[in-house]
PDB file of N, CA and C in Angstrom:
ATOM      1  N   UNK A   1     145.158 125.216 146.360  1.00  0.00           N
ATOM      2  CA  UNK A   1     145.130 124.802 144.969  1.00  0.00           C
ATOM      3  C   UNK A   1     144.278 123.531 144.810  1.00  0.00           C
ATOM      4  N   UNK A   2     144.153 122.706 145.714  1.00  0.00           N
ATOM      5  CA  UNK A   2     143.611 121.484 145.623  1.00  0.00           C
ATOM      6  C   UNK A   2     141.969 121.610 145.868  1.00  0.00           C
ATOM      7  N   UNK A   3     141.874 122.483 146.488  1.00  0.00           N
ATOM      8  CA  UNK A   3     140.532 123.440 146.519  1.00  0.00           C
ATOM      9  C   UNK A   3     139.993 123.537 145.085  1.00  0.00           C
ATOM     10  N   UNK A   4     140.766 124.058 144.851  1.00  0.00           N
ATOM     11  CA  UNK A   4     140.224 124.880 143.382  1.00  0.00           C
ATOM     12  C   UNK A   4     139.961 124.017 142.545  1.00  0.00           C
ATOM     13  N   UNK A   5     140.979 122.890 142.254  1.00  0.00           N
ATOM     14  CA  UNK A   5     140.851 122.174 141.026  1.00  0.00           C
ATOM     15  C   UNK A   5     139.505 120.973 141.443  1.00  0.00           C
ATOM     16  N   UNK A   6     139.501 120.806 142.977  1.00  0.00           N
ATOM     17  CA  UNK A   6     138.311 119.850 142.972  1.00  0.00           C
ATOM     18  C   UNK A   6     136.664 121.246 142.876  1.00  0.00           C
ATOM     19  N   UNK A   7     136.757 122.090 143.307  1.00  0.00           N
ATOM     20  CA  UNK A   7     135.467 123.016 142.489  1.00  0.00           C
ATOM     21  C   UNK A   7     135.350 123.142 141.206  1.00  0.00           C
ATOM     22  N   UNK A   8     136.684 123.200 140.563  1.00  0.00           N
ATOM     23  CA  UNK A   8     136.335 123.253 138.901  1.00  0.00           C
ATOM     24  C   UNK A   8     135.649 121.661 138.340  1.00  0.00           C
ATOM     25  N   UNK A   9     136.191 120.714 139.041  1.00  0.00           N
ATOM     26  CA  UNK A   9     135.827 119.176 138.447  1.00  0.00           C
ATOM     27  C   UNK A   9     133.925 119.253 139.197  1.00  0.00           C
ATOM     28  N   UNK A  10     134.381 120.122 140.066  1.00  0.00           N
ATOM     29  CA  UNK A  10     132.353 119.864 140.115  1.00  0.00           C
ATOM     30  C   UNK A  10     131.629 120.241 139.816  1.00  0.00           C
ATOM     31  N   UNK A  11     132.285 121.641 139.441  1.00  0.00           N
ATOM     32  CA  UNK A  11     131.722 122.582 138.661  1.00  0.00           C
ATOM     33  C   UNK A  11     131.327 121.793 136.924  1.00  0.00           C
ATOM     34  N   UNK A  12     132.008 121.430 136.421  1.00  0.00           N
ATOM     35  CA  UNK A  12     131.795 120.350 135.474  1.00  0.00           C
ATOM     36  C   UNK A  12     131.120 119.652 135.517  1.00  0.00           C
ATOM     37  N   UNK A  13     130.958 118.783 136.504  1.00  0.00           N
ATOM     38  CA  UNK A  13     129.551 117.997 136.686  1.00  0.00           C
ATOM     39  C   UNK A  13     128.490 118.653 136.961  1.00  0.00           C
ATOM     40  N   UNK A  14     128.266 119.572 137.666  1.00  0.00           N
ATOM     41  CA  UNK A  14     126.718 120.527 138.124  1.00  0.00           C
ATOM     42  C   UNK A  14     126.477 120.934 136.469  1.00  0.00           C
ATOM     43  N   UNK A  15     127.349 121.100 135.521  1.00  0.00           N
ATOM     44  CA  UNK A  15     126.831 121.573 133.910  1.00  0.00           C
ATOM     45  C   UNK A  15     126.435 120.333 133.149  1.00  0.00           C
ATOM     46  N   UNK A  16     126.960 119.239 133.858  1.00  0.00           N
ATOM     47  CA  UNK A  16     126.887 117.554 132.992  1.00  0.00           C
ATOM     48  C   UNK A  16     125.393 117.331 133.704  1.00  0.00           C
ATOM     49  N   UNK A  17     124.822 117.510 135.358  1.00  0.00           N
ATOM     50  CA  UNK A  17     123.589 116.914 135.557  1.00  0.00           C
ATOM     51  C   UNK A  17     122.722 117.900 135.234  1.00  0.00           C
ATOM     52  N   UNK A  18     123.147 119.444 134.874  1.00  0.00           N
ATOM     53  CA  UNK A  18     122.013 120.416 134.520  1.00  0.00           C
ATOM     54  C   UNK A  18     121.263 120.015 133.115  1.00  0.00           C
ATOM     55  N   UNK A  19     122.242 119.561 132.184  1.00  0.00           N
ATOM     56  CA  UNK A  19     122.001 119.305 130.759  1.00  0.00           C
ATOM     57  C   UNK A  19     121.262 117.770 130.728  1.00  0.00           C
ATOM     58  N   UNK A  20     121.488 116.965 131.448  1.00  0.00           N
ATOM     59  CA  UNK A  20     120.851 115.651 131.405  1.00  0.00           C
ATOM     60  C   UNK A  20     119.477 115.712 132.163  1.00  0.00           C
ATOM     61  N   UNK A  21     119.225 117.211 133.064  1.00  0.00           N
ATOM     62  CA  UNK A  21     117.811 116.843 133.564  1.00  0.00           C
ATOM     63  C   UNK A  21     117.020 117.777 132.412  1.00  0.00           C
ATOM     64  N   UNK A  22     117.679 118.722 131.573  1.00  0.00           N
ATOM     65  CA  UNK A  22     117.332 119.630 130.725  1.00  0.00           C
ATOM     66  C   UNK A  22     116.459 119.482 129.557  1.00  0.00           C
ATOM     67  N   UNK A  23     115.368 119.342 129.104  1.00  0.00           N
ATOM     68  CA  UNK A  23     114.689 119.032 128.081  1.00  0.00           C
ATOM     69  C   UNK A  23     115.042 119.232 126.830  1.00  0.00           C
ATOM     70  N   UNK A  24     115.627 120.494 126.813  1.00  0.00           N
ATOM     71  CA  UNK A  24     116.528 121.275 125.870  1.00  0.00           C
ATOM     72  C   UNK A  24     117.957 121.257 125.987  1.00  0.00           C
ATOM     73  N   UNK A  25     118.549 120.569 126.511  1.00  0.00           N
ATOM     74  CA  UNK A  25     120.119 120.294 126.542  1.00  0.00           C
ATOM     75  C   UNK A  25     120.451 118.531 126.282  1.00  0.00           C
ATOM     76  N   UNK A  26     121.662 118.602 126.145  1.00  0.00           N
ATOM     77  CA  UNK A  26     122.287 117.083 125.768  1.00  0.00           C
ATOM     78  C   UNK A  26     123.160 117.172 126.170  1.00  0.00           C
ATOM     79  N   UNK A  27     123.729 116.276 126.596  1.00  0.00           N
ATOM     80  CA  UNK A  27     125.790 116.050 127.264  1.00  0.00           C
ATOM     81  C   UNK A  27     125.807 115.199 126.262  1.00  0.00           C
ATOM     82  N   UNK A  28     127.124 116.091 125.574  1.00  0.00           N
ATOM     83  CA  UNK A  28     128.002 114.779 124.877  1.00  0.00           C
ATOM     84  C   UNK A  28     128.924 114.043 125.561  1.00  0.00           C
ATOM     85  N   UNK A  29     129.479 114.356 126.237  1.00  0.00           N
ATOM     86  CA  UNK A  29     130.308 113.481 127.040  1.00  0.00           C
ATOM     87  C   UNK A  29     130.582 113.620 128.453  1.00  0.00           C
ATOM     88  N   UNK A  30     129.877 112.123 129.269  1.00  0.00           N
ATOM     89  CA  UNK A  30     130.652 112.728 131.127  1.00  0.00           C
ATOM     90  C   UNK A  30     131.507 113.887 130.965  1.00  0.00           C
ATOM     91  N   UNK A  31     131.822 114.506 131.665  1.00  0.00           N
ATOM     92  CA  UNK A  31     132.874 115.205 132.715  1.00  0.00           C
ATOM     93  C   UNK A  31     134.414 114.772 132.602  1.00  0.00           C
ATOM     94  N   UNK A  32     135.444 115.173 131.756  1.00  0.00           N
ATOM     95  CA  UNK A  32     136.337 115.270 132.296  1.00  0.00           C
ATOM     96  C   UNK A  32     137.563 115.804 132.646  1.00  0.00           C
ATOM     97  N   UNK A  33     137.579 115.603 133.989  1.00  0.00           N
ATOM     98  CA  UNK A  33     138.250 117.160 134.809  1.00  0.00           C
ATOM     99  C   UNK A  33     137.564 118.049 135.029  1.00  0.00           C
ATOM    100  N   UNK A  34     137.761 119.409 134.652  1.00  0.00           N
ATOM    101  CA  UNK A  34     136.799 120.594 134.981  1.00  0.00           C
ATOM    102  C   UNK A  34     136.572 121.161 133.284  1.00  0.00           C
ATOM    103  N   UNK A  35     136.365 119.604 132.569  1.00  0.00           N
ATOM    104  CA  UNK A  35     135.234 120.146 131.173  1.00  0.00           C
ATOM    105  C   UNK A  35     134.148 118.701 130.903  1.00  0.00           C
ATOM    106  N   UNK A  36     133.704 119.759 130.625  1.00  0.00           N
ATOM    107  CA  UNK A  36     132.178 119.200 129.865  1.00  0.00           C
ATOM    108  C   UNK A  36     131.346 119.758 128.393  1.00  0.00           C
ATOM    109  N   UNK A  37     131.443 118.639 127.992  1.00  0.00           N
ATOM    110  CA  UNK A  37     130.307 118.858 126.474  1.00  0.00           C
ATOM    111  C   UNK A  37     129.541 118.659 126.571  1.00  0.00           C
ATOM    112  N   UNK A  38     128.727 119.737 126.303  1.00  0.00           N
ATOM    113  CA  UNK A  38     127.081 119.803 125.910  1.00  0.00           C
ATOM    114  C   UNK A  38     126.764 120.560 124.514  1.00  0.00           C
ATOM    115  N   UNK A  39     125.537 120.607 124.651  1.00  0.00           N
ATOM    116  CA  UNK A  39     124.534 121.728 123.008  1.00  0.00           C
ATOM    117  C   UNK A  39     123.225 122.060 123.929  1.00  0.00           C
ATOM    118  N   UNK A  40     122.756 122.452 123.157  1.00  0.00           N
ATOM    119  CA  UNK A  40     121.356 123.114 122.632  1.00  0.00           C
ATOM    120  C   UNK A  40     120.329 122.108 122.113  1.00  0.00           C
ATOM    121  N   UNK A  41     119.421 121.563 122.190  1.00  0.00           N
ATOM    122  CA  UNK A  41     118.772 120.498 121.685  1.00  0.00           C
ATOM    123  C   UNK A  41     116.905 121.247 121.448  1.00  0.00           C
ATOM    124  N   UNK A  42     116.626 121.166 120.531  1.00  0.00           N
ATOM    125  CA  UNK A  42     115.429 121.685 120.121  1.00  0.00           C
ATOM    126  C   UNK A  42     114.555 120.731 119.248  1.00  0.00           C
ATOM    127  N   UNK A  43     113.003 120.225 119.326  1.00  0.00           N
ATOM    128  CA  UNK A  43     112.447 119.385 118.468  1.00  0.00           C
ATOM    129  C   UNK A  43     112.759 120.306 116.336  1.00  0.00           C
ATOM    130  N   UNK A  44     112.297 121.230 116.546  1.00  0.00           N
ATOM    131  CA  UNK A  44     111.952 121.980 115.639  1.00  0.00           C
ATOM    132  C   UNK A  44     113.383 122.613 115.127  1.00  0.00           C
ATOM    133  N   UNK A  45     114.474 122.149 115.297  1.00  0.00           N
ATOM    134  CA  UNK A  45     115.761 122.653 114.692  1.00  0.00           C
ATOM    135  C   UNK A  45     116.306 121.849 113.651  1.00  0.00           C
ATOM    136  N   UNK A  46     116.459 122.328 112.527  1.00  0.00           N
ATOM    137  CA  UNK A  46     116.786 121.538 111.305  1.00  0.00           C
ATOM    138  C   UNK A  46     118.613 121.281 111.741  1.00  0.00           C
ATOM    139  N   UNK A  47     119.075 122.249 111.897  1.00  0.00           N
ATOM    140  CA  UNK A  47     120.121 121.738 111.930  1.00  0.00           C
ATOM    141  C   UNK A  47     121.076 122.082 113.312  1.00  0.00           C
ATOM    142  N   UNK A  48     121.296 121.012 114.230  1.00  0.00           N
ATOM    143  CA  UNK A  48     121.684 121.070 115.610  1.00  0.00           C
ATOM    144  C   UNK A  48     123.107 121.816 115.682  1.00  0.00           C
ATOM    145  N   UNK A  49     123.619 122.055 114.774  1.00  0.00           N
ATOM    146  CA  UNK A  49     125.051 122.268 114.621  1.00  0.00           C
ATOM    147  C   UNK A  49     125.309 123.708 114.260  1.00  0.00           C
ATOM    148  N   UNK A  50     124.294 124.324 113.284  1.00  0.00           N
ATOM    149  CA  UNK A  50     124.164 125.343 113.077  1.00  0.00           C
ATOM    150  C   UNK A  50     123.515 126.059 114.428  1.00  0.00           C
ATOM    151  N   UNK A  51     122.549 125.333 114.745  1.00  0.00           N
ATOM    152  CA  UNK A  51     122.376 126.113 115.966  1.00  0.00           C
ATOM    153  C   UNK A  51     123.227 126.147 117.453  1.00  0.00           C
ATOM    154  N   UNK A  52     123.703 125.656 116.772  1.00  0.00           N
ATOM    155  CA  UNK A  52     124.720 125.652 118.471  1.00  0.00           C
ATOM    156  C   UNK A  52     126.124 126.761 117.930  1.00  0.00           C
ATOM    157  N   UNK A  53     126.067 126.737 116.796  1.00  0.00           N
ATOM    158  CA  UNK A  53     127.654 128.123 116.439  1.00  0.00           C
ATOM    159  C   UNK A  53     126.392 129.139 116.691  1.00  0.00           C
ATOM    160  N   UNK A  54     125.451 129.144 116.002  1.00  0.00           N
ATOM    161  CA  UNK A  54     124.615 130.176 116.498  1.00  0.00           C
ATOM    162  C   UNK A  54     124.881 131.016 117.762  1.00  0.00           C
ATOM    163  N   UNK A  55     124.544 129.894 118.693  1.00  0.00           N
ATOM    164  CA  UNK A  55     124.307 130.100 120.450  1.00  0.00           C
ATOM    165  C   UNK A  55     125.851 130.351 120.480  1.00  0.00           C
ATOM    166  N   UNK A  56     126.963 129.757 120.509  1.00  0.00           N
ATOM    167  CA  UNK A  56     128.250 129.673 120.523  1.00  0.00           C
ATOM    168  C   UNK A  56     128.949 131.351 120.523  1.00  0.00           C
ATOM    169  N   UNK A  57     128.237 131.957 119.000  1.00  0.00           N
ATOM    170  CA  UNK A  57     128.556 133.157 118.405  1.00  0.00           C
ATOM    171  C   UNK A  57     128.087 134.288 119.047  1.00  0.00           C
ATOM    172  N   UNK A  58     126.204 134.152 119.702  1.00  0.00           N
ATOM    173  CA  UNK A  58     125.674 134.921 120.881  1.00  0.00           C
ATOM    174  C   UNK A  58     126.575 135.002 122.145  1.00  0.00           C
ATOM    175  N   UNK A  59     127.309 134.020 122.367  1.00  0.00           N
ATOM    176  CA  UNK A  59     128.205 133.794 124.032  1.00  0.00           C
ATOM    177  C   UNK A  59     129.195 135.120 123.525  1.00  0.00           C
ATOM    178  N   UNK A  60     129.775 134.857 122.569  1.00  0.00           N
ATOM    179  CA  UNK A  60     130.645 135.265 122.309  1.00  0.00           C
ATOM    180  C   UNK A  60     130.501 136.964 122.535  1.00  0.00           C
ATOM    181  N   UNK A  61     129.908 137.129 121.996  1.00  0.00           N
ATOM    182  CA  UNK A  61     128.973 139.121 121.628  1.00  0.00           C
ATOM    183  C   UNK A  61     128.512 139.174 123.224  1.00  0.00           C
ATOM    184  N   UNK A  62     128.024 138.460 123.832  1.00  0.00           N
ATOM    185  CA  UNK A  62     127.318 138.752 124.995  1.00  0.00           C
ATOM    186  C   UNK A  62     128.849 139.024 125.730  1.00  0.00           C
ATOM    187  N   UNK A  63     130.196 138.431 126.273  1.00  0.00           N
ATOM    188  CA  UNK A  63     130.936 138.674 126.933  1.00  0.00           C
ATOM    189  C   UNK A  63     130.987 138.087 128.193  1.00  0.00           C
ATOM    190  N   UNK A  64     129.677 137.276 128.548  1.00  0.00           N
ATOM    191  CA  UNK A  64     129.685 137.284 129.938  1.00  0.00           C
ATOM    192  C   UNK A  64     130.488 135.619 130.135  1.00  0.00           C
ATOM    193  N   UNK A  65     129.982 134.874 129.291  1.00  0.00           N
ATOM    194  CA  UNK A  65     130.750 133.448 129.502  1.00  0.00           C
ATOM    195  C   UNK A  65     131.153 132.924 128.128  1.00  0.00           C
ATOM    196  N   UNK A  66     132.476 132.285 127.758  1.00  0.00           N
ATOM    197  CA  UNK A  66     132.763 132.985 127.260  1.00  0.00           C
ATOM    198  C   UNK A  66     133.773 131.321 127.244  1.00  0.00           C
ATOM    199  N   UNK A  67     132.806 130.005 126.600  1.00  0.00           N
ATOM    200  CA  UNK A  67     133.401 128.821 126.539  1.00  0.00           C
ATOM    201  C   UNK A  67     133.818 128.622 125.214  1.00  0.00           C
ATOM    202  N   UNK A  68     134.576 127.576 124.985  1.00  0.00           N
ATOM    203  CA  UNK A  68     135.034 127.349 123.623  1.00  0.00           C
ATOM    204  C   UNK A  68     134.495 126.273 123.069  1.00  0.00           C
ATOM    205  N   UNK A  69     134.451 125.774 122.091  1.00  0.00           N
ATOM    206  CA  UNK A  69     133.636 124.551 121.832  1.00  0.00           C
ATOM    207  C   UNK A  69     134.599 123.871 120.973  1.00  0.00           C
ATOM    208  N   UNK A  70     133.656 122.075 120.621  1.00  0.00           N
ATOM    209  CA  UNK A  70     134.717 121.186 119.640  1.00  0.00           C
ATOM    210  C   UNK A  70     133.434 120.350 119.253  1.00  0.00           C
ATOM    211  N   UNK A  71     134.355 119.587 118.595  1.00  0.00           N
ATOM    212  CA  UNK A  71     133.073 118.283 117.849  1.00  0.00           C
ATOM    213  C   UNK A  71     133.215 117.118 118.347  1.00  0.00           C
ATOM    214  N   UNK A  72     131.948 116.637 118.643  1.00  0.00           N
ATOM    215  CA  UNK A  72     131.802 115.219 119.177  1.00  0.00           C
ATOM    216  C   UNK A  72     131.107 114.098 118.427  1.00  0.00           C
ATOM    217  N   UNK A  73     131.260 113.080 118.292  1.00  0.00           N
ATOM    218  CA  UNK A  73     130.715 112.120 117.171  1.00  0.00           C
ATOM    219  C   UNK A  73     129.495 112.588 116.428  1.00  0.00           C
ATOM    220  N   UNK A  74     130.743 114.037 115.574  1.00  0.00           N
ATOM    221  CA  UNK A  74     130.317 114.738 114.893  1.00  0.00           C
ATOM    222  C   UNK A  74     128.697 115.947 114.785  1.00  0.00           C
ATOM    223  N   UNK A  75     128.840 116.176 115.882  1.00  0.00           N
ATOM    224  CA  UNK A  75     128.194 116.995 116.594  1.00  0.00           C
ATOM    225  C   UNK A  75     128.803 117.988 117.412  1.00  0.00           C
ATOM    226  N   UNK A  76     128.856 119.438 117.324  1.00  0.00           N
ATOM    227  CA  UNK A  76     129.310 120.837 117.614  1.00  0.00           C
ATOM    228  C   UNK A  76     128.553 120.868 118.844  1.00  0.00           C
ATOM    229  N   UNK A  77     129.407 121.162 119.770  1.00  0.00           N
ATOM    230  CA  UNK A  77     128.896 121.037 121.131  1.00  0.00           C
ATOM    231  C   UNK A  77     129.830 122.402 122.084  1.00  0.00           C
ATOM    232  N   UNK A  78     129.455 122.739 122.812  1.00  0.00           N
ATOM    233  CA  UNK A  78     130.062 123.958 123.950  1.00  0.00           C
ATOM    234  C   UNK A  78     130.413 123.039 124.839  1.00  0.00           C
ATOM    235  N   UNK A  79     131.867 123.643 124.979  1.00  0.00           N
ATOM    236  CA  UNK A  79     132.493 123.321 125.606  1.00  0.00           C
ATOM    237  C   UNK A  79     133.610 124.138 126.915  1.00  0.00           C
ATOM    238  N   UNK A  80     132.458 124.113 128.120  1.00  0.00           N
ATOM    239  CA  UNK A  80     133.108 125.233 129.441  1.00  0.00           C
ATOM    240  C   UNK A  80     134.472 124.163 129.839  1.00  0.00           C
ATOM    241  N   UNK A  81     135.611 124.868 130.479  1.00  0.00           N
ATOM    242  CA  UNK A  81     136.686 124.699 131.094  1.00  0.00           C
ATOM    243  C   UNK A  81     136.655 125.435 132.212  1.00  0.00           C
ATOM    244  N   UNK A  82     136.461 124.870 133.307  1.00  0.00           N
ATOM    245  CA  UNK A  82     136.916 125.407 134.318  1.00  0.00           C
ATOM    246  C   UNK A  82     137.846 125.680 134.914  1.00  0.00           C
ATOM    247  N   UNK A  83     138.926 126.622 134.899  1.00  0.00           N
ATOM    248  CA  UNK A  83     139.867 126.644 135.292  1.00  0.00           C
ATOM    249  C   UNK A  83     140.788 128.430 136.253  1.00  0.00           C
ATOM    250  N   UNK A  84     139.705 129.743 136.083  1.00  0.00           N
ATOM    251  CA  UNK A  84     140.348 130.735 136.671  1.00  0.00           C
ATOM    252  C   UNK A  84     139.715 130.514 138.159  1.00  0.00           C
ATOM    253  N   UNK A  85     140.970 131.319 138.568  1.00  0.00           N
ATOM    254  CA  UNK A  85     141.009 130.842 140.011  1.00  0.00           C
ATOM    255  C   UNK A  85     139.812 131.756 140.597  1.00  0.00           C
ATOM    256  N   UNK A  86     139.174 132.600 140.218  1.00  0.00           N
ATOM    257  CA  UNK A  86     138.361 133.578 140.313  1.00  0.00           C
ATOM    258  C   UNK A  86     136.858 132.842 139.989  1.00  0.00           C
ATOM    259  N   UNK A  87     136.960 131.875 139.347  1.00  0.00           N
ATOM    260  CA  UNK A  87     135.288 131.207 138.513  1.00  0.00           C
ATOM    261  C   UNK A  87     134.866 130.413 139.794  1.00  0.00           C
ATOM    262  N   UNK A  88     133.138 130.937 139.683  1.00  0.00           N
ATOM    263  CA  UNK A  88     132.756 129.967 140.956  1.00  0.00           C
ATOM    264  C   UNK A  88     131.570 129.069 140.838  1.00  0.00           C
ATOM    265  N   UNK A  89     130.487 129.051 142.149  1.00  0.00           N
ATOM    266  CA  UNK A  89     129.690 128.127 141.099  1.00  0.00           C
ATOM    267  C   UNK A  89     128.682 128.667 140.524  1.00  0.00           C
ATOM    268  N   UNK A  90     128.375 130.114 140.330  1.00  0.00           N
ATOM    269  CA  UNK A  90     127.297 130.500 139.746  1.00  0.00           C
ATOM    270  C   UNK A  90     128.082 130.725 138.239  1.00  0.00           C
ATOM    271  N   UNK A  91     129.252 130.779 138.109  1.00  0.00           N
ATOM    272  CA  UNK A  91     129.382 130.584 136.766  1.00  0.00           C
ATOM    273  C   UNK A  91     128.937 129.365 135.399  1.00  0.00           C
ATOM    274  N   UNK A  92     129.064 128.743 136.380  1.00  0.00           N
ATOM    275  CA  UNK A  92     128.582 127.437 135.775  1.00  0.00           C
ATOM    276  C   UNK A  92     126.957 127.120 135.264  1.00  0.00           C
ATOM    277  N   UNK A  93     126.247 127.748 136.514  1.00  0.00           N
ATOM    278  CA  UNK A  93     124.788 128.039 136.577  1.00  0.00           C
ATOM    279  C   UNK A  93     124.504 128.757 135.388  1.00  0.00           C
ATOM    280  N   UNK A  94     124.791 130.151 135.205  1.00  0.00           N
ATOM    281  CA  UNK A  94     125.157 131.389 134.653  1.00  0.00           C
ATOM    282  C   UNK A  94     125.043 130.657 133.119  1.00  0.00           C
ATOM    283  N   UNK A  95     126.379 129.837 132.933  1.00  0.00           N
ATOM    284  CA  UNK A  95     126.621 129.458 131.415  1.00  0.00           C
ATOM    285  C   UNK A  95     125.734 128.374 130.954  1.00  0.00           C
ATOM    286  N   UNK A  96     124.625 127.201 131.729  1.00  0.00           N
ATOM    287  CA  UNK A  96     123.756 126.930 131.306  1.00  0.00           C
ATOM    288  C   UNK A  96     122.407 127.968 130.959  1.00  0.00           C
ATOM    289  N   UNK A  97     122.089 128.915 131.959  1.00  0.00           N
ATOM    290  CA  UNK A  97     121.018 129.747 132.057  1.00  0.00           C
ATOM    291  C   UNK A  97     121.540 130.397 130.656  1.00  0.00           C
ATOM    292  N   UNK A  98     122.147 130.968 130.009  1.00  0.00           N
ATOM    293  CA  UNK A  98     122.288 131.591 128.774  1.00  0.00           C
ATOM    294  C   UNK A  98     122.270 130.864 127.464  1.00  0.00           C
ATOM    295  N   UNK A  99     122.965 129.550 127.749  1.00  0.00           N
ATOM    296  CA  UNK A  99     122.473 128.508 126.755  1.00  0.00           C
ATOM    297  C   UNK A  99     121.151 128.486 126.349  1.00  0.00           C
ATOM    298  N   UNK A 100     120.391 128.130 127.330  1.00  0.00           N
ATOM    299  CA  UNK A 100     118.961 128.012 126.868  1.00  0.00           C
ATOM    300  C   UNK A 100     118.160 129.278 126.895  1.00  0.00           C
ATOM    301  N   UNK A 101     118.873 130.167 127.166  1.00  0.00           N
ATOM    302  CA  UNK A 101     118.104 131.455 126.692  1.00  0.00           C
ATOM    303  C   UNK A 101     118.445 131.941 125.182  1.00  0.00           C
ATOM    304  N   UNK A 102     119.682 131.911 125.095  1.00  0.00           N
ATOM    305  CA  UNK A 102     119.944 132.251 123.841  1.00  0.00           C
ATOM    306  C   UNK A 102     119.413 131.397 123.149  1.00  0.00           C
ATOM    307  N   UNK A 103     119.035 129.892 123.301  1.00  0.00           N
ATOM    308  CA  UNK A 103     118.810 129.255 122.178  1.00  0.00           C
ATOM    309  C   UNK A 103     117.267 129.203 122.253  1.00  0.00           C
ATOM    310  N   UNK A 104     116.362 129.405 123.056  1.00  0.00           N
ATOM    311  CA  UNK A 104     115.015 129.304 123.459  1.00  0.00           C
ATOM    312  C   UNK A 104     114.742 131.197 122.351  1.00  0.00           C
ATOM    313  N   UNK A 105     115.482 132.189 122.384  1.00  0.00           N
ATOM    314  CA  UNK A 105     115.723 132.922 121.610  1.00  0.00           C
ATOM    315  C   UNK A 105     115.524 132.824 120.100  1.00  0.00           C
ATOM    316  N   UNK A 106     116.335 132.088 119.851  1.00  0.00           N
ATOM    317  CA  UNK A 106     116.631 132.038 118.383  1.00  0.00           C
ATOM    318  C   UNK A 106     115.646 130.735 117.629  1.00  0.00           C
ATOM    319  N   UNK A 107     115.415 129.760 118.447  1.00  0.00           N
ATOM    320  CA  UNK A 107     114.073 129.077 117.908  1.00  0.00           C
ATOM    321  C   UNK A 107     112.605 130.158 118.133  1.00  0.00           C
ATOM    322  N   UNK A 108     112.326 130.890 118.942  1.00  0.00           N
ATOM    323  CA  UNK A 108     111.012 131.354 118.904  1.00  0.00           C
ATOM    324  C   UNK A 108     111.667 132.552 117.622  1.00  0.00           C
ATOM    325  N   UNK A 109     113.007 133.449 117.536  1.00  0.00           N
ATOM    326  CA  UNK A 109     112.697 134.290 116.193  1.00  0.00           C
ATOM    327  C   UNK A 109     112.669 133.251 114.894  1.00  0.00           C
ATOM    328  N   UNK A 110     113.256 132.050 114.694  1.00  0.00           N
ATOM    329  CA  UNK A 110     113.098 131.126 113.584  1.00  0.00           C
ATOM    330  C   UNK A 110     111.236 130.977 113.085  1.00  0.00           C
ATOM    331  N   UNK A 111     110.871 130.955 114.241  1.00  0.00           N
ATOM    332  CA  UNK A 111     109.285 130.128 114.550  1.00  0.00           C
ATOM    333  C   UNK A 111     108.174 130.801 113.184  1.00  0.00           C
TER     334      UNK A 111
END
């Protein structure tokens, strides 16, 4: 068990340093425990919030990851929990790689 819960807390951070080296991502807040807030960050997006329920609403239909989100000094952000005993670290990988696909998506159909 002690296994697990220290992979989920790193697993949290590998999504906190993916988004901070990310051109197109933002962390709203360090890491804590086995969650992390991030978004979608685009020059050309009028509204960051809309686009992130956007991306949020794609996770959702897609099935494959499948995070919940909240608001951060007022900013709509995704929000992964790590916590089945089954999640490993390509999940984590996995749920950034779809972030910025889905949202690299929906700015080029906006364009």
């Amino acid at each position: 068990m002690r296994a697990r819960v220290c992979r989920h807390n790193e697993m949290a951070r590998r999504v906190a340093e993916r988004a901070k080296q990310h051109s197109n991502l933002e962390l709203a807040l360090e890491p804590t425990l086995s969650i992390c807030c991030f978004r979608f960050v685009h020059e050309k997006a009028r509204d960051l919030n809309t686009l992130n329920k956007q991306i949020h609403r794609q996770l959702m239909k897609n099935g494959v990851n499948i995070p919940s989100t909240t608001v951060v000094d007022d900013k709509f952000v995704i929000r992964p929990c790590f916590l089945g005993a089954r999640t490993n670290w390509h999940h984590a990988d996995d749920l950034v790689n779809e972030v910025v696909e889905i949202g690299n998506n929906i700015m080029s159909n906006n364009a």
